[in-house]
JSON list of C-alpha atoms in Angstrom, two decimals:
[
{"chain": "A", "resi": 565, "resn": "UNK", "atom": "CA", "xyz": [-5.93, -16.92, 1.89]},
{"chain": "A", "resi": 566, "resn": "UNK", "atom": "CA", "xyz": [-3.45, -15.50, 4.20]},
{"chain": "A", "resi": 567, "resn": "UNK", "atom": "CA", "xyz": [-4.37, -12.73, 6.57]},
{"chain": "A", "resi": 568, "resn": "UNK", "atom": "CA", "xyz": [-3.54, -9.30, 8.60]},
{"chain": "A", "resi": 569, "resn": "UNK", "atom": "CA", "xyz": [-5.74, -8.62, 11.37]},
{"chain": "A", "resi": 570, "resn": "UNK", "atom": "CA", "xyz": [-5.08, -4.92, 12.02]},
{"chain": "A", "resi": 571, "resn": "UNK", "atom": "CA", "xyz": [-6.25, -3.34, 15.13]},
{"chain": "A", "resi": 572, "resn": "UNK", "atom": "CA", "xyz": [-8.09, -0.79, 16.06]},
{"chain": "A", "resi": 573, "resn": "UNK", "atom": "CA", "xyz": [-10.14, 0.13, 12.87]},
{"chain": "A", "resi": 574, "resn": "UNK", "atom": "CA", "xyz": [-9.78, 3.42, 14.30]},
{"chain": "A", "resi": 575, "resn": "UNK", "atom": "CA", "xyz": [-8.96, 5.93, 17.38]},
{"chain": "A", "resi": 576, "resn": "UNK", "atom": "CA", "xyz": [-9.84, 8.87, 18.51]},
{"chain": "A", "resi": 577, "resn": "UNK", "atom": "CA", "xyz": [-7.30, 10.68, 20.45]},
{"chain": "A", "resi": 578, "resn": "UNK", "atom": "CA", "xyz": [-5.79, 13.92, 22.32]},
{"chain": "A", "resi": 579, "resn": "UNK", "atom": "CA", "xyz": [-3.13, 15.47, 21.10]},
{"chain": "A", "resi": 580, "resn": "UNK", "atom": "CA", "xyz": [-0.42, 14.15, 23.12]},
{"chain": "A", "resi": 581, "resn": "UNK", "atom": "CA", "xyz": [-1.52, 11.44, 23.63]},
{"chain": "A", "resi": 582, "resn": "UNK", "atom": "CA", "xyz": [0.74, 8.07, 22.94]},
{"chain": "A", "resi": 583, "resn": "UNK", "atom": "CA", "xyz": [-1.11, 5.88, 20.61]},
{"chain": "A", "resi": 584, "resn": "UNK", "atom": "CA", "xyz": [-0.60, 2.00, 20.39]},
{"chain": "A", "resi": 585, "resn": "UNK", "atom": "CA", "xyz": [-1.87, -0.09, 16.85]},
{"chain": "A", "resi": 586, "resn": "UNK", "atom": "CA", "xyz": [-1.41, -3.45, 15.93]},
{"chain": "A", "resi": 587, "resn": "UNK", "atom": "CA", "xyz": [-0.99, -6.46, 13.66]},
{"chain": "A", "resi": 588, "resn": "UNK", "atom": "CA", "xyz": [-1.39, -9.97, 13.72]},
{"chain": "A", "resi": 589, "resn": "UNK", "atom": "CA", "xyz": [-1.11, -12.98, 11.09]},
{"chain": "A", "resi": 590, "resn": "UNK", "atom": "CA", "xyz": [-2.21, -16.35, 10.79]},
{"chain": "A", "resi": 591, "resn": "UNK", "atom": "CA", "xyz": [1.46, -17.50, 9.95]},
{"chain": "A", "resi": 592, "resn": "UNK", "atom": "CA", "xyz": [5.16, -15.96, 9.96]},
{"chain": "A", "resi": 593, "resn": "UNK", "atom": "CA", "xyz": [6.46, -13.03, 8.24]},
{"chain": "A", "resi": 594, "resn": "UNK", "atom": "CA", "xyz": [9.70, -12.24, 7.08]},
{"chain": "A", "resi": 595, "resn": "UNK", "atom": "CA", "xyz": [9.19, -8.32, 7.27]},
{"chain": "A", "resi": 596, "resn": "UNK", "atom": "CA", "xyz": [6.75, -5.92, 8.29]},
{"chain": "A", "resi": 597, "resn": "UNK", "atom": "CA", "xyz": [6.34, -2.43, 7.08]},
{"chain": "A", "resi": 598, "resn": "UNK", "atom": "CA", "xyz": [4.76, 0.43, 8.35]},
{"chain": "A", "resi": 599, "resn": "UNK", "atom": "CA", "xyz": [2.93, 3.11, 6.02]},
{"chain": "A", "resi": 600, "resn": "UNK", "atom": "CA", "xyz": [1.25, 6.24, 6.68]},
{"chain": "A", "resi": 601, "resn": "UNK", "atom": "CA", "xyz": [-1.17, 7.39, 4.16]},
{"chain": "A", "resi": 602, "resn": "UNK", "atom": "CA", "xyz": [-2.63, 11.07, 4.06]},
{"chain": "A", "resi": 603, "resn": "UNK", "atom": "CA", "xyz": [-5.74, 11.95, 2.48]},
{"chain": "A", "resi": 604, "resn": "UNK", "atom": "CA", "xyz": [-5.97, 12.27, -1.25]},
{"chain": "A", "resi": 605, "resn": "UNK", "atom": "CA", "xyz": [-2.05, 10.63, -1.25]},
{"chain": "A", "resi": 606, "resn": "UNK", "atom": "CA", "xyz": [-0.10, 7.23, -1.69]},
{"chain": "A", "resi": 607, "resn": "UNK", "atom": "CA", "xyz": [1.14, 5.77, 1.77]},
{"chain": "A", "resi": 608, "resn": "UNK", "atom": "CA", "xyz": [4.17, 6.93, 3.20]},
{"chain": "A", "resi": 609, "resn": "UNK", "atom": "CA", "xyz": [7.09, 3.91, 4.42]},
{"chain": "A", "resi": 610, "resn": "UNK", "atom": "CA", "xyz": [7.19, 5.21, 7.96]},
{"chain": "A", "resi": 611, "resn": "UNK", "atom": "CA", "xyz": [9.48, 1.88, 9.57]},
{"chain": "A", "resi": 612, "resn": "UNK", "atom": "CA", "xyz": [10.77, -1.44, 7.89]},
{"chain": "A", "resi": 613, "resn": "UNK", "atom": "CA", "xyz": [11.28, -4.47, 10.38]},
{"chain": "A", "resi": 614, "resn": "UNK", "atom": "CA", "xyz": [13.70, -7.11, 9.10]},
{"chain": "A", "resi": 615, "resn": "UNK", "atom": "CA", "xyz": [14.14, -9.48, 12.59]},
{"chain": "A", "resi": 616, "resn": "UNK", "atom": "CA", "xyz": [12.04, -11.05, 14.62]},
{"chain": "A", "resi": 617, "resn": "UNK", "atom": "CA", "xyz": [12.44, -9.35, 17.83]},
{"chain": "A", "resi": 618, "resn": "UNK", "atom": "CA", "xyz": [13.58, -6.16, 15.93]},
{"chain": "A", "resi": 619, "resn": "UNK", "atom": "CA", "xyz": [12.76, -2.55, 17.80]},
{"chain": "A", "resi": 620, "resn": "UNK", "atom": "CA", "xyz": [13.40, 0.23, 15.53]},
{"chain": "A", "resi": 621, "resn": "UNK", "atom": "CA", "xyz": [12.28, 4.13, 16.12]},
{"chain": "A", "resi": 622, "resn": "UNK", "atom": "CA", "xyz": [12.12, 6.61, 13.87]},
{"chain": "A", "resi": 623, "resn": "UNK", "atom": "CA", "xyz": [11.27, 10.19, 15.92]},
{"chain": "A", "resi": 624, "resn": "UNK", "atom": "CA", "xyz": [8.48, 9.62, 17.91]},
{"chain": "A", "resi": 625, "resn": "UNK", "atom": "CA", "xyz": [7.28, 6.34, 15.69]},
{"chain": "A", "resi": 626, "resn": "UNK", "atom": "CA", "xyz": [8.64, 2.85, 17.49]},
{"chain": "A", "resi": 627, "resn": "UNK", "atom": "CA", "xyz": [7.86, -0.35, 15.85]},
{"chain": "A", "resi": 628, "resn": "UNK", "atom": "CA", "xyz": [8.69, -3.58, 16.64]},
{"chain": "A", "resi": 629, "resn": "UNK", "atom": "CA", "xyz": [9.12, -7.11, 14.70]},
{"chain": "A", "resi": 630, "resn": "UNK", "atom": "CA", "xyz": [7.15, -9.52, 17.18]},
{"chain": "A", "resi": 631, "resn": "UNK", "atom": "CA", "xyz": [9.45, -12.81, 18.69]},
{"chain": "A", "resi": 632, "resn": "UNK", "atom": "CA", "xyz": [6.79, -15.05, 17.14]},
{"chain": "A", "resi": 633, "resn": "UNK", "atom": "CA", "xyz": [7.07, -13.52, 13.96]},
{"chain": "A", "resi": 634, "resn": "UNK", "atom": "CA", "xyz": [2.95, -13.58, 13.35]},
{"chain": "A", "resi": 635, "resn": "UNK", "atom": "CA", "xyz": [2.76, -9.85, 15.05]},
{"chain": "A", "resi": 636, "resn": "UNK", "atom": "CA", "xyz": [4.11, -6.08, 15.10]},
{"chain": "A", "resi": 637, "resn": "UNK", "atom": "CA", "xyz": [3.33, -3.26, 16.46]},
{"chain": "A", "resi": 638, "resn": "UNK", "atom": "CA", "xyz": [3.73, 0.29, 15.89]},
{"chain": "A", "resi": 639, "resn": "UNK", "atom": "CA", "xyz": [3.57, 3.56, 18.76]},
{"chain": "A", "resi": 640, "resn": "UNK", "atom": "CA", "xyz": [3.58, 6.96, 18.62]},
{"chain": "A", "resi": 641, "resn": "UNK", "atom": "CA", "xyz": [4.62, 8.94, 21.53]},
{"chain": "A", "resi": 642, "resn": "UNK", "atom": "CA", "xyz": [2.97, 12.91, 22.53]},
{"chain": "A", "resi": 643, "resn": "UNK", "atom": "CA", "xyz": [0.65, 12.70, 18.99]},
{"chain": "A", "resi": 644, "resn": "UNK", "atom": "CA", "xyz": [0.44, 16.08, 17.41]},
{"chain": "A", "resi": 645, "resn": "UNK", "atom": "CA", "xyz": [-2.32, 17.14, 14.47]},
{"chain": "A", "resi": 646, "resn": "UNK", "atom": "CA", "xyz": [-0.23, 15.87, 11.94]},
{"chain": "A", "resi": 647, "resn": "UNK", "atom": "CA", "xyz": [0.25, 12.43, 13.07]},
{"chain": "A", "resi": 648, "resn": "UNK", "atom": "CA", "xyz": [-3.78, 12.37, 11.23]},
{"chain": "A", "resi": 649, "resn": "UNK", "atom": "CA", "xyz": [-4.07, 9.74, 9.09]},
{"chain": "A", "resi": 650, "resn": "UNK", "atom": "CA", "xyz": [-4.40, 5.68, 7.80]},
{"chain": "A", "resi": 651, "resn": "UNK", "atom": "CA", "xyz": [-1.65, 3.65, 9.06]},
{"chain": "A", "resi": 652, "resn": "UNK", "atom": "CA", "xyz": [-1.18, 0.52, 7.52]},
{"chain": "A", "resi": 653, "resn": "UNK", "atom": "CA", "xyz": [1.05, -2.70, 8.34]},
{"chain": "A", "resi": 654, "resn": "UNK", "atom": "CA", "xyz": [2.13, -5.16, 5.76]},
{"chain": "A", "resi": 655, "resn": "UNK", "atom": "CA", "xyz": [3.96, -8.26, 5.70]},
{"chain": "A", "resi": 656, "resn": "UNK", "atom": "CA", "xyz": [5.64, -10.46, 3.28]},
{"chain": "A", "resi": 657, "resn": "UNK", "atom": "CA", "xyz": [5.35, -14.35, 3.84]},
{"chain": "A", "resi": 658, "resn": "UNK", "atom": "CA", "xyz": [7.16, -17.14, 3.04]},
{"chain": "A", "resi": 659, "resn": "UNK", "atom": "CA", "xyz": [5.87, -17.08, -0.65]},
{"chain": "A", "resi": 660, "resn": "UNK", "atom": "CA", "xyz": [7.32, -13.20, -0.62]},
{"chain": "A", "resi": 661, "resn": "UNK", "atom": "CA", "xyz": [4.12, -12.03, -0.89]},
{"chain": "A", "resi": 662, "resn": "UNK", "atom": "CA", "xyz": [3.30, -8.63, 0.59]},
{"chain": "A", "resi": 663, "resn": "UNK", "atom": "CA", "xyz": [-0.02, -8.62, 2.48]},
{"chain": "A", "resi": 664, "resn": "UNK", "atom": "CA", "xyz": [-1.51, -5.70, 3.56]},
{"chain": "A", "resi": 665, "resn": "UNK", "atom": "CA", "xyz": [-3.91, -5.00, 6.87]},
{"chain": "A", "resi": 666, "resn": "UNK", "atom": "CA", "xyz": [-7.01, -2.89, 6.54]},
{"chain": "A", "resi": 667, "resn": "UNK", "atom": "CA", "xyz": [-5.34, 0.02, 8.13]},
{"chain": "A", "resi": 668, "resn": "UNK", "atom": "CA", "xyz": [-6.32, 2.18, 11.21]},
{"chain": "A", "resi": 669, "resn": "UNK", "atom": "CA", "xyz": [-7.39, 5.41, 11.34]},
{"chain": "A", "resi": 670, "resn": "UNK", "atom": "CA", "xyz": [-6.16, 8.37, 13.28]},
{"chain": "A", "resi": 671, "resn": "UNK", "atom": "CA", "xyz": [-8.08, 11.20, 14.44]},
{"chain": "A", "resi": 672, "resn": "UNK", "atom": "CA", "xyz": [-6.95, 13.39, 17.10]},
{"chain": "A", "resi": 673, "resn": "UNK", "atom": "CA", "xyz": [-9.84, 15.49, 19.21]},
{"chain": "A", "resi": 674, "resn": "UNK", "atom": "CA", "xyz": [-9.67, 19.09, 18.91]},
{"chain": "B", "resi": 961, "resn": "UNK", "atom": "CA", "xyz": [15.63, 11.11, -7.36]},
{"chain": "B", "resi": 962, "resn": "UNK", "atom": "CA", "xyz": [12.05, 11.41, -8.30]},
{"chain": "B", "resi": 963, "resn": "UNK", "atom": "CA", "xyz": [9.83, 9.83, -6.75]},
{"chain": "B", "resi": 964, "resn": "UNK", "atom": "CA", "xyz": [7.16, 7.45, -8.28]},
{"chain": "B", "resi": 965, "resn": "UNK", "atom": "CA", "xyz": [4.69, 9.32, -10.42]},
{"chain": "B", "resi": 966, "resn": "UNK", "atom": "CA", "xyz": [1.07, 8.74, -11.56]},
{"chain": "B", "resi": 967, "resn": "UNK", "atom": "CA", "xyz": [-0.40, 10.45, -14.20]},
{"chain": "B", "resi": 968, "resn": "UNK", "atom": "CA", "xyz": [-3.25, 11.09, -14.81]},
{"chain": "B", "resi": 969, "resn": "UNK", "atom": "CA", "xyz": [-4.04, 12.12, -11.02]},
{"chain": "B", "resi": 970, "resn": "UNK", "atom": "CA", "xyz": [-7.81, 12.84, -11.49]},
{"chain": "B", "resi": 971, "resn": "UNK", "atom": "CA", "xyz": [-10.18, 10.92, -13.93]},
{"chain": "B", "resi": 972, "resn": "UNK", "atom": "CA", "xyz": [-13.73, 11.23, -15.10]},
{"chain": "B", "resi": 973, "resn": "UNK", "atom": "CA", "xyz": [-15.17, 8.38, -17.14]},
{"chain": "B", "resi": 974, "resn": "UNK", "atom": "CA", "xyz": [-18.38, 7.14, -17.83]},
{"chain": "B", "resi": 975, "resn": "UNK", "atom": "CA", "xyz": [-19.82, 3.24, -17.54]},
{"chain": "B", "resi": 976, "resn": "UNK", "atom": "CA", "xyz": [-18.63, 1.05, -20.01]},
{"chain": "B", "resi": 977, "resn": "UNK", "atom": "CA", "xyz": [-15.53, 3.01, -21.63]},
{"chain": "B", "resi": 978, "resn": "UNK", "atom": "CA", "xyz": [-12.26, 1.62, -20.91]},
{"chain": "B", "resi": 979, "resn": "UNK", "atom": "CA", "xyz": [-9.48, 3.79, -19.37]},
{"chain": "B", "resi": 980, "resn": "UNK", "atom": "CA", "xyz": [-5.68, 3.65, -19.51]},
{"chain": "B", "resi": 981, "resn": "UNK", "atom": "CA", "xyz": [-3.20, 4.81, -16.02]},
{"chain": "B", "resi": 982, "resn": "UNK", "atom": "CA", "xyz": [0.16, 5.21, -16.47]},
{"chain": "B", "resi": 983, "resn": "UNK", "atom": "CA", "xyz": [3.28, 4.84, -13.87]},
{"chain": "B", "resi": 984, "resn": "UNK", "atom": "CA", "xyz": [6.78, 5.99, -13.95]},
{"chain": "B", "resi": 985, "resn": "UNK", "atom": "CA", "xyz": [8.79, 4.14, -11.11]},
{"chain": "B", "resi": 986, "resn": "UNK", "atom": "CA", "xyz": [11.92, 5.71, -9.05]},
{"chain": "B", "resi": 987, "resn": "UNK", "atom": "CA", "xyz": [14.45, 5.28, -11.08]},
{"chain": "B", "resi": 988, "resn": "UNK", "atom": "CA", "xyz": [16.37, 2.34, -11.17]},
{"chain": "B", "resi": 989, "resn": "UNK", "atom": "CA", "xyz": [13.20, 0.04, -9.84]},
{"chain": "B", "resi": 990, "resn": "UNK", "atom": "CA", "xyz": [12.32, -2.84, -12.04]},
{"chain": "B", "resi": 991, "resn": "UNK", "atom": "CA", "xyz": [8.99, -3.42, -9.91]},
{"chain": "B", "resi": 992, "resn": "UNK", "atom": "CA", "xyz": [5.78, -1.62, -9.92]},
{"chain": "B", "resi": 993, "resn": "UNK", "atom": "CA", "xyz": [3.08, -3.21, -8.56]},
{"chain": "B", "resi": 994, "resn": "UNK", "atom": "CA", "xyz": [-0.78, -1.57, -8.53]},
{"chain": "B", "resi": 995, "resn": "UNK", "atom": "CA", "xyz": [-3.45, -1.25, -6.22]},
{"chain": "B", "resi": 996, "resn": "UNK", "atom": "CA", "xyz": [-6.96, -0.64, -5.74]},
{"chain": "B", "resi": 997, "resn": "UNK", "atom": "CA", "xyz": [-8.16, 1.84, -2.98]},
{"chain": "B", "resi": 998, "resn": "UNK", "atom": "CA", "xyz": [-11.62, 2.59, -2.23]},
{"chain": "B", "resi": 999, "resn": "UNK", "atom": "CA", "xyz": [-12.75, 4.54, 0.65]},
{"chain": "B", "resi": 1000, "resn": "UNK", "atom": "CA", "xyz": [-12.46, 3.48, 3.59]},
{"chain": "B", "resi": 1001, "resn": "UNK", "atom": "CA", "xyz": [-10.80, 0.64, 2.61]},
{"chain": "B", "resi": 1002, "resn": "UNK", "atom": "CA", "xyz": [-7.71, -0.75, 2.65]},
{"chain": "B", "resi": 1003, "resn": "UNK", "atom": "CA", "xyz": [-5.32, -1.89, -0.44]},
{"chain": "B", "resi": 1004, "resn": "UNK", "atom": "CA", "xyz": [-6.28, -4.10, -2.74]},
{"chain": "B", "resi": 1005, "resn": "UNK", "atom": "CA", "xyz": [-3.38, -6.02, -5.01]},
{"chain": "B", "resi": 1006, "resn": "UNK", "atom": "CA", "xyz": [-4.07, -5.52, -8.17]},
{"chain": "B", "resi": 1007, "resn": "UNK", "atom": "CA", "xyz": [-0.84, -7.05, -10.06]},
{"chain": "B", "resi": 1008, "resn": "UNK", "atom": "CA", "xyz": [2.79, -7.21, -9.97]},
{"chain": "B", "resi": 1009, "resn": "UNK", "atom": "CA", "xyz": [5.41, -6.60, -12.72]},
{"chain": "B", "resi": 1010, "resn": "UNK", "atom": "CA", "xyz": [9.09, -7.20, -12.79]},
{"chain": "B", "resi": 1011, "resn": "UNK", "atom": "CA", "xyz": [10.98, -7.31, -15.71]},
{"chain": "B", "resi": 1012, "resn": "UNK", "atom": "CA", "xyz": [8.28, -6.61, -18.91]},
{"chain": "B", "resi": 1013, "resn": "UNK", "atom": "CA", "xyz": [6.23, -9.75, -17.14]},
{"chain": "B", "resi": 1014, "resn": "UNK", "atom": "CA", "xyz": [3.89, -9.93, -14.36]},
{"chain": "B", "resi": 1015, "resn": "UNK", "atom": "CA", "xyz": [4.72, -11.62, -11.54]},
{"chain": "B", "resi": 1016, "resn": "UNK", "atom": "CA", "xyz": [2.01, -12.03, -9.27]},
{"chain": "B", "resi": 1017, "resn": "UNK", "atom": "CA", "xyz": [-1.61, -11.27, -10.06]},
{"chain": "B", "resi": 1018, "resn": "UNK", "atom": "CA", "xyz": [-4.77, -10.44, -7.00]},
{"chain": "B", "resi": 1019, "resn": "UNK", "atom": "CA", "xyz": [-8.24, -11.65, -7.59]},
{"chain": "B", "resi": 1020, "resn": "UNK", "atom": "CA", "xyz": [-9.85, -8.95, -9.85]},
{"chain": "B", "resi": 1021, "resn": "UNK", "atom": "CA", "xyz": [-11.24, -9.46, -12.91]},
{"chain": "B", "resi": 1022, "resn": "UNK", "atom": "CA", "xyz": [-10.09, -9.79, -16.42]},
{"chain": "B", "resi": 1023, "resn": "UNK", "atom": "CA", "xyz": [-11.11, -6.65, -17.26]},
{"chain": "B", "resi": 1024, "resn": "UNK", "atom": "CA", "xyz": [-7.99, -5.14, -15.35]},
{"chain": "B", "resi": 1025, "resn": "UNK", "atom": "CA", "xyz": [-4.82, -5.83, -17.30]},
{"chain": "B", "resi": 1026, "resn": "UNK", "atom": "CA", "xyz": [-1.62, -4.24, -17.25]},
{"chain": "B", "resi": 1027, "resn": "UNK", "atom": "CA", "xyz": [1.73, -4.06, -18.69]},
{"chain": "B", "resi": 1028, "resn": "UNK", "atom": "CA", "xyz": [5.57, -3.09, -18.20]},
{"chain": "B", "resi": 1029, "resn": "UNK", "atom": "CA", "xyz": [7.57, -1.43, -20.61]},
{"chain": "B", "resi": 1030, "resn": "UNK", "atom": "CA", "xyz": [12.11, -1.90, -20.87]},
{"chain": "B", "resi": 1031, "resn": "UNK", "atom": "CA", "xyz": [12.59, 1.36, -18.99]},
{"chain": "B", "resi": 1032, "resn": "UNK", "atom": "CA", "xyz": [10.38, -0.26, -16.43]},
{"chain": "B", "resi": 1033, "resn": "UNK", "atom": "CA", "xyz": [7.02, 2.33, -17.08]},
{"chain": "B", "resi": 1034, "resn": "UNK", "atom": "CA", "xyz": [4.18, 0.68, -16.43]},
{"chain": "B", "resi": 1035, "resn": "UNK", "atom": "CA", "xyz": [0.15, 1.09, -17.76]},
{"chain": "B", "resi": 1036, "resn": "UNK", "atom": "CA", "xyz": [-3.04, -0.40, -16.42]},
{"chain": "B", "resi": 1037, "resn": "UNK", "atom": "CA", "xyz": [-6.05, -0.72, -18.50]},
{"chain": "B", "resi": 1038, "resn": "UNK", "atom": "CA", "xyz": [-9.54, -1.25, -16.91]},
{"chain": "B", "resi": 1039, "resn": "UNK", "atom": "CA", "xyz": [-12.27, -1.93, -20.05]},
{"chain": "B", "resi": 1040, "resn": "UNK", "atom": "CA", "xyz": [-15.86, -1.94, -19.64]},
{"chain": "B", "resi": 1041, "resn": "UNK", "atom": "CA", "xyz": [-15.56, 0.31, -16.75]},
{"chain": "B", "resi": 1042, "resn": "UNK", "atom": "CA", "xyz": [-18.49, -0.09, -14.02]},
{"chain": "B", "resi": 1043, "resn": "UNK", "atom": "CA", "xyz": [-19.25, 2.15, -11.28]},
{"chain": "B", "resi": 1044, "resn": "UNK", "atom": "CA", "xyz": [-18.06, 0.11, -8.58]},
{"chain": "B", "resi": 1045, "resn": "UNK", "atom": "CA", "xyz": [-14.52, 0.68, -10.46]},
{"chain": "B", "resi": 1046, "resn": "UNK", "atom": "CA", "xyz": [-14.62, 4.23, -8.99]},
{"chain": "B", "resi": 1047, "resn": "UNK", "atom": "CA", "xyz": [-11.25, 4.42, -6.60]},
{"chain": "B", "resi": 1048, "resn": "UNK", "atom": "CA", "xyz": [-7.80, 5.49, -5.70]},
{"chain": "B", "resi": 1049, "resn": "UNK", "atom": "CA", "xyz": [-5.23, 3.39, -8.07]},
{"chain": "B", "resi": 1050, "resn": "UNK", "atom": "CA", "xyz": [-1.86, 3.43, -6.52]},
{"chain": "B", "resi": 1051, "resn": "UNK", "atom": "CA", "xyz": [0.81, 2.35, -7.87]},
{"chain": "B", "resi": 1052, "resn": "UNK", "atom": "CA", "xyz": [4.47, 1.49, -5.91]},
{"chain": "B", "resi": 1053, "resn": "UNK", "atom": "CA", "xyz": [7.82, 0.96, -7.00]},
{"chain": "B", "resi": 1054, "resn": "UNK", "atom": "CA", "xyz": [10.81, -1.20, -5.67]},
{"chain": "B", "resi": 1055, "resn": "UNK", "atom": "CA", "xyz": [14.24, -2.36, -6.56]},
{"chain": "B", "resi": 1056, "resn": "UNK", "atom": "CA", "xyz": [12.74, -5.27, -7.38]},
{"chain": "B", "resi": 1057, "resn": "UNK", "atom": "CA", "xyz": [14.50, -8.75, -6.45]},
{"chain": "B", "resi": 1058, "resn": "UNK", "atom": "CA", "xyz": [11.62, -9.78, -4.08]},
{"chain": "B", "resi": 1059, "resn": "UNK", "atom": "CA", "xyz": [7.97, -8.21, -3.66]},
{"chain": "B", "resi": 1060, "resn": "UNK", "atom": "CA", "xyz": [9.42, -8.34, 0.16]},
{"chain": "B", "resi": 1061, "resn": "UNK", "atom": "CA", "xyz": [11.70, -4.96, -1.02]},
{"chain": "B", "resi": 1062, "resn": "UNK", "atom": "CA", "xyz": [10.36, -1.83, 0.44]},
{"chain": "B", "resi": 1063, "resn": "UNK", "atom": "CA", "xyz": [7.84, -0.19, -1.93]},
{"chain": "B", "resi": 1064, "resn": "UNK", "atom": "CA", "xyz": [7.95, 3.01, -2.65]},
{"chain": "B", "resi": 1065, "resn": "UNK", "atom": "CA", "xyz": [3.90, 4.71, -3.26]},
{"chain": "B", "resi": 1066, "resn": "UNK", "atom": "CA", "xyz": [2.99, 7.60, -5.80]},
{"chain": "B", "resi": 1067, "resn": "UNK", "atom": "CA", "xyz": [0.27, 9.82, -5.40]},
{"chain": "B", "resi": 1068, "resn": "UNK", "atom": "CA", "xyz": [-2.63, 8.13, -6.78]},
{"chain": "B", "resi": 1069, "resn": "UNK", "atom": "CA", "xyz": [-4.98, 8.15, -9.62]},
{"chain": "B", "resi": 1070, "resn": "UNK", "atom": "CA", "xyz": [-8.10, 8.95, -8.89]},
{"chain": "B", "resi": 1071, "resn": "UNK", "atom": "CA", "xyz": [-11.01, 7.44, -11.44]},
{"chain": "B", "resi": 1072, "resn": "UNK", "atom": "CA", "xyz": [-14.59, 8.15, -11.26]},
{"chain": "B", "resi": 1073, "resn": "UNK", "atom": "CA", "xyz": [-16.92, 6.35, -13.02]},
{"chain": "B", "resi": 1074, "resn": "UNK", "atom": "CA", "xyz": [-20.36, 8.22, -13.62]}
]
């Protein structure tokens, strides 16, 4: 079945830090969302990519809709503690249905 | 406007019973879709419904069922509950022409099973 490949599983950073995540599919998307999830809560729509070749911020979050439509990625610029968390990509293909990746997880180093 | 809410948000059950979540989407959504969450791991689809019928369906068991009602409330029922069952269900909300549409998360009900 179709497939998100979402990298890395996890990071450990310093606060301040820019942080870089990805994700990749087997075959074209027609959006990608970004989702934040904090502990004990339901994930959080963080940025919603519509075009291929799309760049959208939102603060210190940039995302962008890859040019081959199989790939986005999302940065966050100067981390602070509360950027902790699971960050999950998903995708919609061309049967409209809304994959999910297996999320990465944010920890920032005291 | 509201956002989605879950009720109950914290749930005890034992092996074998059968337990029933409810969702109430943002107003003005016709979809809710539900998910499995266990930790550490990511989101598992559960199913999909859109107008009192489900429209897409993941690969769990029969045992997980669910239904919609007209003001677009949804249940899930999970019967003959094992312990493996124990997890976050989330449940999302969106406007509803396409699964594509932005969904919308609430907080989570969170089942044990003892």
């Amino acid at each position: 079945g179709q497939q998100l490949n979402q990298s890395p599983q996890s990071m450990f950073i310093q606060e301040g830090e820019d942080v870089s995540m990805n994700c990749t599919s087997s075959s074209i998307f027609n959006t990608w969302l970004w989702y934040k999830q904090d502990p004990g809560e339901g994930p959080v729509l963080l940025i919603a990519l519509y075009k291929a070749g799309e760049l959208t911020s939102n603060g210190r979050l940039t995302a962008q809709f890859g040019i081959t439509r199989k790939d986005s990625f999302l940065n966050i610029s100067a981390s602070i503690p509360s950027d902790v968390g699971i960050y999950f990509c998903a995708g919609t293909d061309s049967n409209y249905q809304l994959i999910w990746g297996a999320g990465t997880k944010l920890i920032i180093k005291p | 406007k509201a956002g989605v809410t879950q009720t109950p948000r914290y749930l005890i059950k034992t092996r074998g019973q059968q337990v029933t979540l409810s969702c109430s989407p943002i107003s003005g959504h016709r979809s809710v879709s539900w998910y499995q969450q266990t930790p550490g791991q990511g989101l598992q689809f559960l199913f999909e419904y859109f107008s009192e019928t489900q429209r897409n369906k993941g690969n769990f068991p029969g045992r997980f069922s669910g239904r919609q009602f007209s003001n677009s409330r949804s249940e899930m029922n999970v019967s003959t509950l094992e312990l493996g069952d124990s997890a976050l269900y989330l449940c999302a909300s969106s406007a509803g022409g396409r699964q594509q549409e932005t969904q919308y998360f609430g907080p989570g009900t969170r089942l044990l099973v003892l």
